[in-house]
Coordinates of C-alpha atoms in Angstrom, one line a residue:
Chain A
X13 CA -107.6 -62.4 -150.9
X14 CA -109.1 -61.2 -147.5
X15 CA -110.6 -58.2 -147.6
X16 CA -111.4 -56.2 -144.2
X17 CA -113.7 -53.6 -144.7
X18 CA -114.6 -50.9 -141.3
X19 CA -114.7 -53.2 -139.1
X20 CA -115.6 -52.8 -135.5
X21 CA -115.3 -55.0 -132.4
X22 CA -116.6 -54.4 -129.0
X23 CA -115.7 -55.9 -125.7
X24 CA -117.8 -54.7 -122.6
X25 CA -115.3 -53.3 -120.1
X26 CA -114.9 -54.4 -116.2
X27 CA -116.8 -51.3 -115.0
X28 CA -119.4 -51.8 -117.6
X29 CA -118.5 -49.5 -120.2
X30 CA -117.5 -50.6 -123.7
X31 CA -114.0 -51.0 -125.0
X32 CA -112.9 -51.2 -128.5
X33 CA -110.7 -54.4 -129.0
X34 CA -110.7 -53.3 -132.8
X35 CA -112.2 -50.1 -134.4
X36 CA -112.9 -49.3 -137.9
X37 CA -110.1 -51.8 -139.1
X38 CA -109.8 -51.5 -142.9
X39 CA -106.9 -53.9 -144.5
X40 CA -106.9 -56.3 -147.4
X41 CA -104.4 -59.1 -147.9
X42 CA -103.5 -59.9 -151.6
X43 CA -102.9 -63.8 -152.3
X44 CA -100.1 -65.7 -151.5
X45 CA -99.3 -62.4 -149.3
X46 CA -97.1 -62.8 -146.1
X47 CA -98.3 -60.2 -143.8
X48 CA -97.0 -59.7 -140.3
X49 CA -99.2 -57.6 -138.0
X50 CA -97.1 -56.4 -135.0
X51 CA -98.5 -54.2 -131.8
X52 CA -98.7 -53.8 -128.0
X53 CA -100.2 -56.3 -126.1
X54 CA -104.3 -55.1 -126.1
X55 CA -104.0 -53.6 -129.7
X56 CA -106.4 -56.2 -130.9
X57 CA -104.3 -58.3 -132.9
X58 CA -105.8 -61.5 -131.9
X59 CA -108.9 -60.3 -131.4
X60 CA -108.5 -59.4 -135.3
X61 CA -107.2 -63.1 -136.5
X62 CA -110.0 -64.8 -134.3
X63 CA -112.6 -62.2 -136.4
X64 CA -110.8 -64.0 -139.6
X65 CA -110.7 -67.6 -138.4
X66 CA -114.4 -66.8 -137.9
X67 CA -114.2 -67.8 -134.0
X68 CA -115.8 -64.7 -133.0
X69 CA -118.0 -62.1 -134.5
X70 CA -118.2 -58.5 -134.1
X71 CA -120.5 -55.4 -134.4
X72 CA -119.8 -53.5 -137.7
X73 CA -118.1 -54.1 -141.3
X74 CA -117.4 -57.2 -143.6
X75 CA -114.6 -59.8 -143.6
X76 CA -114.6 -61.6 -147.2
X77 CA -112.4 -64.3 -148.2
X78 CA -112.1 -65.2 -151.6
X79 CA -115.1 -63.4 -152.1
X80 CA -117.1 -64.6 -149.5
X81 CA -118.2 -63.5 -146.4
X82 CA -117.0 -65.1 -142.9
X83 CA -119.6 -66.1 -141.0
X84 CA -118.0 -69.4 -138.9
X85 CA -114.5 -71.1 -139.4
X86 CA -114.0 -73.0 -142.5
X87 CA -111.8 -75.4 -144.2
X88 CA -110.1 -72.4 -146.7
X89 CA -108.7 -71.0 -143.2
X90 CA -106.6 -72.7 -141.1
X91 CA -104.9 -71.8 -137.8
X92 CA -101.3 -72.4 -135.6
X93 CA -102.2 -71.3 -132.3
X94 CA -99.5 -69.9 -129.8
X95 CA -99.8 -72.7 -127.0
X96 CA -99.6 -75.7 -130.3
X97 CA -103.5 -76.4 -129.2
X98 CA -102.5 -80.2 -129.5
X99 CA -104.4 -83.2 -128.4
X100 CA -102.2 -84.5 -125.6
X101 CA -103.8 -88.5 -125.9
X102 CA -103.2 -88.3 -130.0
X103 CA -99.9 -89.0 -131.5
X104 CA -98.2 -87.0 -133.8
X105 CA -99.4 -88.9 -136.6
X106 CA -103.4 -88.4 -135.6
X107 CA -102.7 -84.4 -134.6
X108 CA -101.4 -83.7 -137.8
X109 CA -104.6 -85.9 -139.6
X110 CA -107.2 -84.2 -137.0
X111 CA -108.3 -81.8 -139.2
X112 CA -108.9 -84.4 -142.4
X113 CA -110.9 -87.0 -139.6
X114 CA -113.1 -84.0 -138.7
X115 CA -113.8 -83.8 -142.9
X116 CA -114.7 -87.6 -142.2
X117 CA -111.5 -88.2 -144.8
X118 CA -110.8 -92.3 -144.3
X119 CA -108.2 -93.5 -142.4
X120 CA -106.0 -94.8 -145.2
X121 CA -106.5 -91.3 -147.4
X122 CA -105.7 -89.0 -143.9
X123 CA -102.9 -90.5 -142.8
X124 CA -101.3 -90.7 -146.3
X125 CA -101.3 -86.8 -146.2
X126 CA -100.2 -86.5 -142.8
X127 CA -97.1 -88.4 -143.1
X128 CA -96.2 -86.7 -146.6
X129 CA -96.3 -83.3 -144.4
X130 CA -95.1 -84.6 -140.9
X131 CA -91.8 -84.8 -143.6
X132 CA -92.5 -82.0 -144.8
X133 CA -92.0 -79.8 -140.9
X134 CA -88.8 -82.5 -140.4
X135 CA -90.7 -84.6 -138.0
X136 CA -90.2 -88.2 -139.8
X137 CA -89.6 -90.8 -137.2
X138 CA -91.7 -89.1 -134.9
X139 CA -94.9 -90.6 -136.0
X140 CA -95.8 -92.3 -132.9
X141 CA -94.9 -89.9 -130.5
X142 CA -97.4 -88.2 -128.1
X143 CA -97.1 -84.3 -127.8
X144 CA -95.8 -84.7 -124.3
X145 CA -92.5 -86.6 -125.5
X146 CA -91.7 -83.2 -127.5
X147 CA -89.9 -79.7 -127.3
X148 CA -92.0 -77.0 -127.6
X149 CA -90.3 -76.3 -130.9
X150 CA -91.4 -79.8 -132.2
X151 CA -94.5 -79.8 -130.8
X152 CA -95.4 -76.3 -132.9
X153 CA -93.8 -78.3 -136.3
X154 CA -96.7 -80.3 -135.4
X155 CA -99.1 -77.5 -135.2
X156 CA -98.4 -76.2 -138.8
X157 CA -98.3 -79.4 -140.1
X158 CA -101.9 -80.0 -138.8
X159 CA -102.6 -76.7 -140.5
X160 CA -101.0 -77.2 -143.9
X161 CA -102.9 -80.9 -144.1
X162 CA -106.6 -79.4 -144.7
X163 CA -104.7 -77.2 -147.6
X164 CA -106.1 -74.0 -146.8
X165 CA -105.5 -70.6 -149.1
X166 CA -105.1 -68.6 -146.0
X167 CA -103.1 -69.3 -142.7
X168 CA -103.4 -67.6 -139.9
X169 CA -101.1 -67.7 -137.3
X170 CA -101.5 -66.4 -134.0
X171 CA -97.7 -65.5 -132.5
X172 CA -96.5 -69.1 -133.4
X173 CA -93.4 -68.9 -131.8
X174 CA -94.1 -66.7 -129.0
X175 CA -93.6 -69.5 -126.5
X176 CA -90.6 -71.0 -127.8
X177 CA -86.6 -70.2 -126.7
X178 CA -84.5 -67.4 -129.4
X179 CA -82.5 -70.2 -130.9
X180 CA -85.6 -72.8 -131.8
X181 CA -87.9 -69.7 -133.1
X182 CA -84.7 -68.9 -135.6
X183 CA -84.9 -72.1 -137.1
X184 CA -89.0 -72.2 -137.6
X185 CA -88.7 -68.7 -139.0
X186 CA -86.5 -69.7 -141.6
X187 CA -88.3 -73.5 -141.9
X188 CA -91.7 -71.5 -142.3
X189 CA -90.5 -69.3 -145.1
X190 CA -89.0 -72.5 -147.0
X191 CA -92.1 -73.9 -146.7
X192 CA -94.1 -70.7 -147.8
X193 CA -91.9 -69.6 -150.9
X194 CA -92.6 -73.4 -151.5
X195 CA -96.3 -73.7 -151.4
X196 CA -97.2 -70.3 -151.3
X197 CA -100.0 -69.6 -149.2
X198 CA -101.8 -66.7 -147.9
X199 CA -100.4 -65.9 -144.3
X200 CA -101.6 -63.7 -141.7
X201 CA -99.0 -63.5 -138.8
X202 CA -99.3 -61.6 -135.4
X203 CA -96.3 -61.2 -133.4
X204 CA -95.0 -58.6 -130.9
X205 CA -91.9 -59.0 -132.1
X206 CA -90.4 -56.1 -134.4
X207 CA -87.4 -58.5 -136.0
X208 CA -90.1 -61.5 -136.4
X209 CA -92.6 -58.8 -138.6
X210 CA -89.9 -57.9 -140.6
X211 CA -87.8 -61.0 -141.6
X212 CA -91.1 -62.5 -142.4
X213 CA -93.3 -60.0 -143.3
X214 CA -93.8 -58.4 -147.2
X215 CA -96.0 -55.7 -145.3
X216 CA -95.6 -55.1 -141.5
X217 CA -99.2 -54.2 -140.2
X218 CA -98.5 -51.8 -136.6
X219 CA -101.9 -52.3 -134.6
X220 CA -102.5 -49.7 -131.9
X221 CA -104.4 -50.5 -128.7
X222 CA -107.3 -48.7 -126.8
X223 CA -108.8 -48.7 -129.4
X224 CA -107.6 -51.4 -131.4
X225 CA -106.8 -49.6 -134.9
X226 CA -104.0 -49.6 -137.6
X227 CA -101.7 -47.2 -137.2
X228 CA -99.7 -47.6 -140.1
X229 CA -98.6 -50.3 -143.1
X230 CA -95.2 -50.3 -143.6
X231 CA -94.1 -52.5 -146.8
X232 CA -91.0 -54.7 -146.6
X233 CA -89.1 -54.6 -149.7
X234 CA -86.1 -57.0 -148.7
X235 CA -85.5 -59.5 -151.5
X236 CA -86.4 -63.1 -151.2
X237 CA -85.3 -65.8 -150.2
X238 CA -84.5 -64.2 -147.0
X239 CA -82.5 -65.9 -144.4
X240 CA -82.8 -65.5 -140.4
X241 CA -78.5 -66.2 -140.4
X242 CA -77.4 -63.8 -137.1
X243 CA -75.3 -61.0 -138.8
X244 CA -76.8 -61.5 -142.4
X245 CA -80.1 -59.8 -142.9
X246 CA -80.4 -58.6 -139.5
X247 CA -77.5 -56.5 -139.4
X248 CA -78.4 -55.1 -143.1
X249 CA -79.4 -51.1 -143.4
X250 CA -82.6 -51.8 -145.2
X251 CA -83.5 -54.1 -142.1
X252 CA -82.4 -51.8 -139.8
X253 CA -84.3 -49.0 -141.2
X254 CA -87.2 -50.6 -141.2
X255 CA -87.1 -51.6 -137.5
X256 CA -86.1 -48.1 -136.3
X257 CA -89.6 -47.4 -138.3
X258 CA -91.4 -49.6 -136.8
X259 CA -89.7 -48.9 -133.0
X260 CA -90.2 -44.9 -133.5
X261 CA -94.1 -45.5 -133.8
X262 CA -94.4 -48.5 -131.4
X263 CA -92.4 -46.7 -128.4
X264 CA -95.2 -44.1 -128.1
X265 CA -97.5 -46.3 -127.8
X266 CA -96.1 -48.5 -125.0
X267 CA -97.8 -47.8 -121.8
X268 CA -94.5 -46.9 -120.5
X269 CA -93.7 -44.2 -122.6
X270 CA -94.1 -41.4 -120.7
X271 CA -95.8 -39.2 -123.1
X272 CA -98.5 -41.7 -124.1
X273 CA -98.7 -42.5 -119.8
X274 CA -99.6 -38.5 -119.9
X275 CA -102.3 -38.6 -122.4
X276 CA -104.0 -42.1 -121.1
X277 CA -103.8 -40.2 -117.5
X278 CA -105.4 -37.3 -119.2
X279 CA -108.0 -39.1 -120.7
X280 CA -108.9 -41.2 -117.8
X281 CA -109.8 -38.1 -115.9
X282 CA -111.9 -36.6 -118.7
X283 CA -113.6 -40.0 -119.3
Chain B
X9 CA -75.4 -91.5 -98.3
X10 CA -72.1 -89.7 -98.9
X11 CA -69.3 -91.7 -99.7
X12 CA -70.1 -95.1 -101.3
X13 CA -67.4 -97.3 -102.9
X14 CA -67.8 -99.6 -105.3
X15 CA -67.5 -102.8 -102.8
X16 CA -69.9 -101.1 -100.0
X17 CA -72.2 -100.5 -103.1
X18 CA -71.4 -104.1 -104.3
X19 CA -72.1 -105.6 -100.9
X20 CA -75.0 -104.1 -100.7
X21 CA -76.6 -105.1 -104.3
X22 CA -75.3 -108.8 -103.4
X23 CA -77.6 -108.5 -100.0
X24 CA -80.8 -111.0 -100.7
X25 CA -84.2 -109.1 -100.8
X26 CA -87.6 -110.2 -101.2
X27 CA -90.1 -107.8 -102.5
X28 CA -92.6 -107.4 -100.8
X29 CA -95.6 -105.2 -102.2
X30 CA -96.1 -102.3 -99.7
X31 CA -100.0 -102.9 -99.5
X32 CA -99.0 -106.3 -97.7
X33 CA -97.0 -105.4 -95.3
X34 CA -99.9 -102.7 -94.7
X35 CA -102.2 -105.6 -94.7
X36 CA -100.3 -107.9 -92.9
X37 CA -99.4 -104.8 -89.9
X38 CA -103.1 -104.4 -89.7
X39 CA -104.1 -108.2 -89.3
X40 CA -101.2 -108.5 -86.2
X41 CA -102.9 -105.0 -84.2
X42 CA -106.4 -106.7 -84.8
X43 CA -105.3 -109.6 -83.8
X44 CA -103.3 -108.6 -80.4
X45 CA -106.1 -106.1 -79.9
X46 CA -109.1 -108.8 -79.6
X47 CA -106.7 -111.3 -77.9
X48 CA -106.5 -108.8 -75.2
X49 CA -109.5 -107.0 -74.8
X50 CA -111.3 -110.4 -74.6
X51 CA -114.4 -108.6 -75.8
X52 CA -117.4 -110.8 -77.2
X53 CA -118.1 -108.8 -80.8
X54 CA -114.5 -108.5 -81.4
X55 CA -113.1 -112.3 -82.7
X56 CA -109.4 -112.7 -83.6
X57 CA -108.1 -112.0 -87.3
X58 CA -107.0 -116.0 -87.3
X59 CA -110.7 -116.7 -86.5
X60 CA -112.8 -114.3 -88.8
X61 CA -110.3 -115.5 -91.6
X62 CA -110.9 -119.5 -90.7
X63 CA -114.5 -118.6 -90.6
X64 CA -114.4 -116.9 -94.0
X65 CA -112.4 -120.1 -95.6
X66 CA -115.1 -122.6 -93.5
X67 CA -117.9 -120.4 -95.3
X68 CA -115.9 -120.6 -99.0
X69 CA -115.8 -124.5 -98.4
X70 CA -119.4 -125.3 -97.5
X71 CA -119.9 -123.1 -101.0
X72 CA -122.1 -120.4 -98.9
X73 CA -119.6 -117.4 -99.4
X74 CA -119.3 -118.7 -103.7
X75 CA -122.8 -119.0 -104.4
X76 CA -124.1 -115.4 -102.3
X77 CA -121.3 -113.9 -104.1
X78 CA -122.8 -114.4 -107.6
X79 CA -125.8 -113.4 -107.0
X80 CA -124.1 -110.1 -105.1
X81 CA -121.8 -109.6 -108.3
X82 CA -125.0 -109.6 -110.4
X83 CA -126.2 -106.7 -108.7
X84 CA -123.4 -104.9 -108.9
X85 CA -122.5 -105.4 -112.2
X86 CA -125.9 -104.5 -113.3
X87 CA -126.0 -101.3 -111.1
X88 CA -122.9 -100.1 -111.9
X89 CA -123.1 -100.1 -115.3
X90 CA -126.4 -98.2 -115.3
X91 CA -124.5 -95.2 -113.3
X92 CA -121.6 -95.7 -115.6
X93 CA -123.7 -94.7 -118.5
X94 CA -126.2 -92.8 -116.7
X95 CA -123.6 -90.8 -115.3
X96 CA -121.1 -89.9 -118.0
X97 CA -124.1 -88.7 -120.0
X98 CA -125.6 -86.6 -117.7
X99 CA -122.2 -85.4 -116.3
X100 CA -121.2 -84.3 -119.6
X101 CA -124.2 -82.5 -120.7
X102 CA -124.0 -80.9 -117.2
X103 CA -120.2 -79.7 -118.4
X104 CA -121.0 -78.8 -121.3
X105 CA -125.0 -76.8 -121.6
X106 CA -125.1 -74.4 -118.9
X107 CA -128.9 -75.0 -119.1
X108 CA -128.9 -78.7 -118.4
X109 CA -126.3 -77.4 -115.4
X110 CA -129.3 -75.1 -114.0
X111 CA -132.0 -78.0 -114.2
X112 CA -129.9 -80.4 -112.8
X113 CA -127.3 -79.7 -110.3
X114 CA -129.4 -78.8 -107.1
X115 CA -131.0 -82.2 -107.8
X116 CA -127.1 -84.1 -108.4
X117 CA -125.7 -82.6 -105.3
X118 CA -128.7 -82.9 -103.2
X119 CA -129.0 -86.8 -103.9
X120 CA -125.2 -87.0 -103.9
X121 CA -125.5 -85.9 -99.7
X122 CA -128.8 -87.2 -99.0
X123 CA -128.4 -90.6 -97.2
X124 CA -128.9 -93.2 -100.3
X125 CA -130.9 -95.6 -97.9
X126 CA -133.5 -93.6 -97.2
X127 CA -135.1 -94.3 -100.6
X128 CA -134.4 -98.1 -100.2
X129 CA -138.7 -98.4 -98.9
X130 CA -139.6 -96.2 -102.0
X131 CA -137.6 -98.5 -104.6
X132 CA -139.5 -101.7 -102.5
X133 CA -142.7 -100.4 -103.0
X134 CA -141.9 -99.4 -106.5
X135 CA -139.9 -103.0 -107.8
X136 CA -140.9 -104.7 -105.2
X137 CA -138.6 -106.9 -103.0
X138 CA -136.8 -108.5 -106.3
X139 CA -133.4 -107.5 -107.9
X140 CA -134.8 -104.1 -109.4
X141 CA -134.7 -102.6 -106.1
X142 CA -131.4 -103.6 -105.0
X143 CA -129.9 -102.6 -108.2
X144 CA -131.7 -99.3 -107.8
X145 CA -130.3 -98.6 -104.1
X146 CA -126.6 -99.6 -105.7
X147 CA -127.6 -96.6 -108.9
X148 CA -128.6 -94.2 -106.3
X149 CA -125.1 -95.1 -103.9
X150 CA -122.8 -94.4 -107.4
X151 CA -124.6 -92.1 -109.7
X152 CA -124.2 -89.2 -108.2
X153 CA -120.7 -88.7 -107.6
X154 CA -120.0 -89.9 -111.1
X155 CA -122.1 -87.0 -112.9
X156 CA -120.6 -84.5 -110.6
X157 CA -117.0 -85.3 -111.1
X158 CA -117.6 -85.5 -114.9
X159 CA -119.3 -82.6 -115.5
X160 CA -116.4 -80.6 -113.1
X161 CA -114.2 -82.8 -115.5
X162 CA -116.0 -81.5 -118.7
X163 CA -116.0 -77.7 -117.5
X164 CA -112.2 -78.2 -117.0
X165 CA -111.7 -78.9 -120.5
X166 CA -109.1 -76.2 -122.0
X167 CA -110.6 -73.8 -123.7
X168 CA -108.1 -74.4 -126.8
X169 CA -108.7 -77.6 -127.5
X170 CA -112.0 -77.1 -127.9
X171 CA -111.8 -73.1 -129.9
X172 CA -109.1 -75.8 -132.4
X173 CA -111.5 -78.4 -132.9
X174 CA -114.0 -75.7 -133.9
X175 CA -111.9 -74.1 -136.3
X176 CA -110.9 -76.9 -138.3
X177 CA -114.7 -77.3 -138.2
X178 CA -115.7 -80.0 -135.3
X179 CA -119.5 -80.8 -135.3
X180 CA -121.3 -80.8 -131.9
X181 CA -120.8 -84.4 -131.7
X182 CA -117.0 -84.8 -133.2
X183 CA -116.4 -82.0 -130.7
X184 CA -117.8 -83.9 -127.9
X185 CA -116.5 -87.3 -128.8
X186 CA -112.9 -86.9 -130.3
X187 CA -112.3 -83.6 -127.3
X188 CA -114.4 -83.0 -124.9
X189 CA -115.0 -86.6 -123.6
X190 CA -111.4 -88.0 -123.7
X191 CA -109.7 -84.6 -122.6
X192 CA -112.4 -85.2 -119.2
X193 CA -111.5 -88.7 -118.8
X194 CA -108.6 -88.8 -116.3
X195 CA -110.4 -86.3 -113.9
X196 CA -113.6 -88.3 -114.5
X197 CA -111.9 -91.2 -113.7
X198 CA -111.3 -90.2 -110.0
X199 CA -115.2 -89.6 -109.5
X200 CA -115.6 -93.3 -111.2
X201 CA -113.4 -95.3 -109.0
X202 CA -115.2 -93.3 -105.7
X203 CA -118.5 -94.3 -107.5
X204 CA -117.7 -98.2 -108.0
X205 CA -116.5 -98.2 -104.0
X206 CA -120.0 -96.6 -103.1
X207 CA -121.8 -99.3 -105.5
X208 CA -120.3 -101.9 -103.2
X209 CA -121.9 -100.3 -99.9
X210 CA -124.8 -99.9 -101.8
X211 CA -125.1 -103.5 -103.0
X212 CA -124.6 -104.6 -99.1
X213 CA -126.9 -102.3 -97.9
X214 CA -129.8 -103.1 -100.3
X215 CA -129.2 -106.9 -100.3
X216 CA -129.5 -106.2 -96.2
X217 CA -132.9 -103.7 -95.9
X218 CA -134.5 -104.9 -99.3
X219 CA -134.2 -108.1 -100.3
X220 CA -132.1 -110.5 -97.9
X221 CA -130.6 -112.2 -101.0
X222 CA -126.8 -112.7 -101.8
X223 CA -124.3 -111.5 -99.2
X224 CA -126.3 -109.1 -97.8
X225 CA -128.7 -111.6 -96.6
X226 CA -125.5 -114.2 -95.0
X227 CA -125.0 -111.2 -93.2
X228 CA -128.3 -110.3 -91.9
X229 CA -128.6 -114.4 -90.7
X230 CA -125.0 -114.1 -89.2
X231 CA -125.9 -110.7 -87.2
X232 CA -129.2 -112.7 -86.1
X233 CA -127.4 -115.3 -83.9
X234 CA -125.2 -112.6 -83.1
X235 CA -121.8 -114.6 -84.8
X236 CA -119.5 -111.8 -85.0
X237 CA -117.3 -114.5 -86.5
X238 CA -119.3 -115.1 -89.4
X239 CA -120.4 -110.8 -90.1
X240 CA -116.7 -110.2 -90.2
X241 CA -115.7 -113.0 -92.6
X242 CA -118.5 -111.7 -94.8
X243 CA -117.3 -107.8 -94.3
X244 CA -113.8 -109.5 -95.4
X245 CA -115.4 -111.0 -98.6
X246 CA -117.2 -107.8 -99.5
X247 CA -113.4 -106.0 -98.9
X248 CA -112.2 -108.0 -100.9
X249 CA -115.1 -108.0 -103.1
X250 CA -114.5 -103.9 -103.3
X251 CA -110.7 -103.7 -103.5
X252 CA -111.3 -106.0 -106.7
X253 CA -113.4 -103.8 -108.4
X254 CA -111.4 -100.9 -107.7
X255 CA -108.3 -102.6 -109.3
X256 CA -110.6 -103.2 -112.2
X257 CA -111.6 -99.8 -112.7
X258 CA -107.4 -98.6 -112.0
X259 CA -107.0 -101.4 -115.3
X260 CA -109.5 -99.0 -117.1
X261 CA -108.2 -95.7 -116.0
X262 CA -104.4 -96.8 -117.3
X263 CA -105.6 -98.5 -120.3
X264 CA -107.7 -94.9 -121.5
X265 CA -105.5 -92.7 -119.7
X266 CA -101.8 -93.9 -120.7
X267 CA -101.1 -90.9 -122.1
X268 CA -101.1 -89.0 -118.7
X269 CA -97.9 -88.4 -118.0
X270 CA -97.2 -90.4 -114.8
X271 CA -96.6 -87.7 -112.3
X272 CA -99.6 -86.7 -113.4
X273 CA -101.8 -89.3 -113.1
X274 CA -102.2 -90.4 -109.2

């Protein structure tokens, strides 16, 4: 369980001032819960998942984990980072086992486990490969593996499949939720994408930016197993409603809404 | 190259070619023009490729050239793999601890442009005229650009490969050893093979104001009686001498760095 209690994250902005990257953020994630947070870029999603990880620290309020305070990284969290964060001189085999060697695991014992889960994210063959040699798509299959190997209770995952083309990010969506009703796992998932928060999600988390807040939790009560087939789930009413939800509170937040362009002008000149 | 049929294209495969390296035919071009330019300006310093080359094999014979070059080598060797060390160390503590950056740089940039001869009469009164000053002068010629390029190398690390490595909990040292170093080793590379070329000039140059040992010193003897003959055959063998250790060091940098894609690489 991951419970975030008030907390607050400051940045100091370019003319000196401080911004809010996240601001009295209160949100706990049960076990085995697969929570998507979705916002605008600048909401502080990232900024929210890196607090988790324990990569960076912040001002006020508590993060606990399994009932204990994050201070630094460790091995109960692991992460799949949105540019795969590969070693491009390792092959697949010794990216997936990076984690384990950092744990000082021996050779025989790391690679054991990283072939059983290079199968696992349908790389098998690919062993020997360096990162260069593969798609993008393979190359995050790699990324999650490496994740899965240190078997960590949470996952974090920081827009995973933001970089990759609309057909390749289908099949990881429904390859990731295979794998999660499978082993289940805590996951923590930022995206800016509305139909990626909802196919995946069992609560959508909508961030707002400036300052980074939550604006609203909106649960996701689509049965599982759920399937990212074009014209099955996506075209259902309970998916659409959702969306529409989710796109009513996100377009007055876009910087281009002309509204929330209004109040940011107004604010500027009172500020 | 428009329209080729299958028998031009035919004719053309069936056409005998020798391969010839390209850095021969560079080699070979510039020994003609060196030749036909010191046939024709006549001039007293400037012998004939055909001669310096004779003079070189004459010198290789009488076992001169053979037994110079090993003591040369030794001080190269010796020299170079001081700065090797020396260098990567410092260059990546440079990279990586902005303090380390503060104390040192002014010093690394300043020796880098200062002329490195100019401490050859402090390292003689210091080591005396033996091998410890000469390998000192060839240290001082390649250090510096080899901790400069690394610790540019080291700062140019991504940023996610090292924020990764600390998540899944890297150490200090893992994160230095199994990221940070082989991540700045292709860039680092390019400062190395710089650094072994100025090791060369620096071996030449202390065997010649230090100690008149090893090639430096058939040099000196040759530049005495004023046989331009001889100083070139000796500038060949250090050439050659240089271009060898380069292609040594390109070994190393493909051997470490075969992951670089090609493209990427030179």
């Amino acid at each position: 369980m991951i419970e975030i209690r008030g907390v607050t994250k400051k940045f100091t902005g370019r003319e000196g001032g401080d911004v809010h990257a996240l601001k009295d953020v209160n949100l706990t994630v049960g076990d085995n819960e697969f929570l998507t947070v979705l916002g605008p870029s600048g909401c502080g999603k990232t900024t929210l998942l890196r607090a988790i990880a324990g990569l960076i620290g912040w001002e006020e309020g508590d993060i606990v984990v399994d009932g204990e305070s994050v201070r630094r990284p460790g091995p109960d969290r692991a992460m799949v980072f949105q540019n795969f964060a590969l070693l491009p001189w390792a092959t697949v085999l010794d990216n997936v086992a990076f984690g384990l060697e950092l744990r000082g695991e021996s050779r025989a014992v790391r690679h054991a486990k990283a072939r059983e889960l290079i199968e696992l994210v349908g790389l098998g063959g690919f062993e020997s490969r360096l990162p260069g040699e593969l798609s993008g798509g393979m190359q995050q299959r790699v990324g999650l593996a490496r994740a899965l190997a240190v078997e960590p209770n949470v996952l974090l995952m920081d827009e995973p499949f933001g970089a990759l083309d609309e057909q390749t990010r289908r099949i990881l969506q429904e390859e990731l939720l295979s794998i999660w009703e499978r082993r289940r796992l805590t996951v923590v998932f930022i995206t800016h994408s509305m139909e990626e928060a909802v196919l995946l999600g069992d609560r959508v988390v909508l961030m707002s930016p400036r300052p980074g807040r939550i604006a609203e939790i909106v649960p996701v009560d689509i049965p599982r197993p759920r399937s990212a087939d074009v014209g099955g789930l996506e075209q259902s009413p309970e998916f659409t409603a959702i969306t529409s939800r989710l796109w009513e509170s996100l377009r007055t937040m876009h910087p281009d809404h002309r509204t929330s362009a209004r109040a940011a002008a107004t604010q500027e000149v009172a500020g | 190259m428009t329209a080729t049929t299958p028998a031009a294209r035919s004719i053309v495969r069936r056409t005998p070619r020798v391969a010839v390296p390209p850095p021969l035919v560079g080699l070979l071009a510039g020994a003609v023009l060196w030749e036909v330019v010191a046939w024709s300006a006549d001039a007293a310093f400037l012998p004939p490729a055909s001669a310096v080359v004779a003079r070189l094999w004459e010198m290789t014979v009488d076992g001169l050239i053979l037994s110079s070059l090993a003591s040369s080598l030794a001080n190269l060797v010796l020299g170079f793999a001081i700065s090797l060390v020396l260098g990567l160390t410092l260059g990546v503590l440079m990279g990586r601890y902005r303090p380390v950056d503060a104390a040192l740089g002014v010093y690394m940039y300043a020796l880098l442009t200062a002329p490195s001869l100019v401490f050859a009469p402090v390292f003689f009164s210091l080591f005396g005229p033996g091998r410890a000053s000469i390998v000192a002068v060839v240290v001082m010629y390649s250090l510096f650009i080899i901790v400069i390029s690394t610790a540019s190398a080291v700062r140019a690390v991504p940023e996610h490969l090292t924020e990764m490595a600390h998540l899944y909990g890297a150490s200090e040292r893992q994160l230095l050893l199994k990221v940070v170093v082989p991540a700045a080793l292709p860039l680092a590379m390019a400062g190395i093979r710089l650094g072994i070329g100025r090791a060369v000039t620096g071996m030449i140059n202390g065997e010649m104001f230090i100690a008149v040992v090893g090639l430096g010193r058939v040099l000196t003897q040759a530049g005495g009686r004023f046989d331009s003959e001889s100083v070139l055959a000796v500038l060949l063998a250090v050439v050659l001498v240089a271009l060898g250790a380069v292609g040594l060091v390109q070994w190393a940098d493909r051997r470490v760095n075969g992951w670089l894609p090609r493209t990427a690489r030179e």
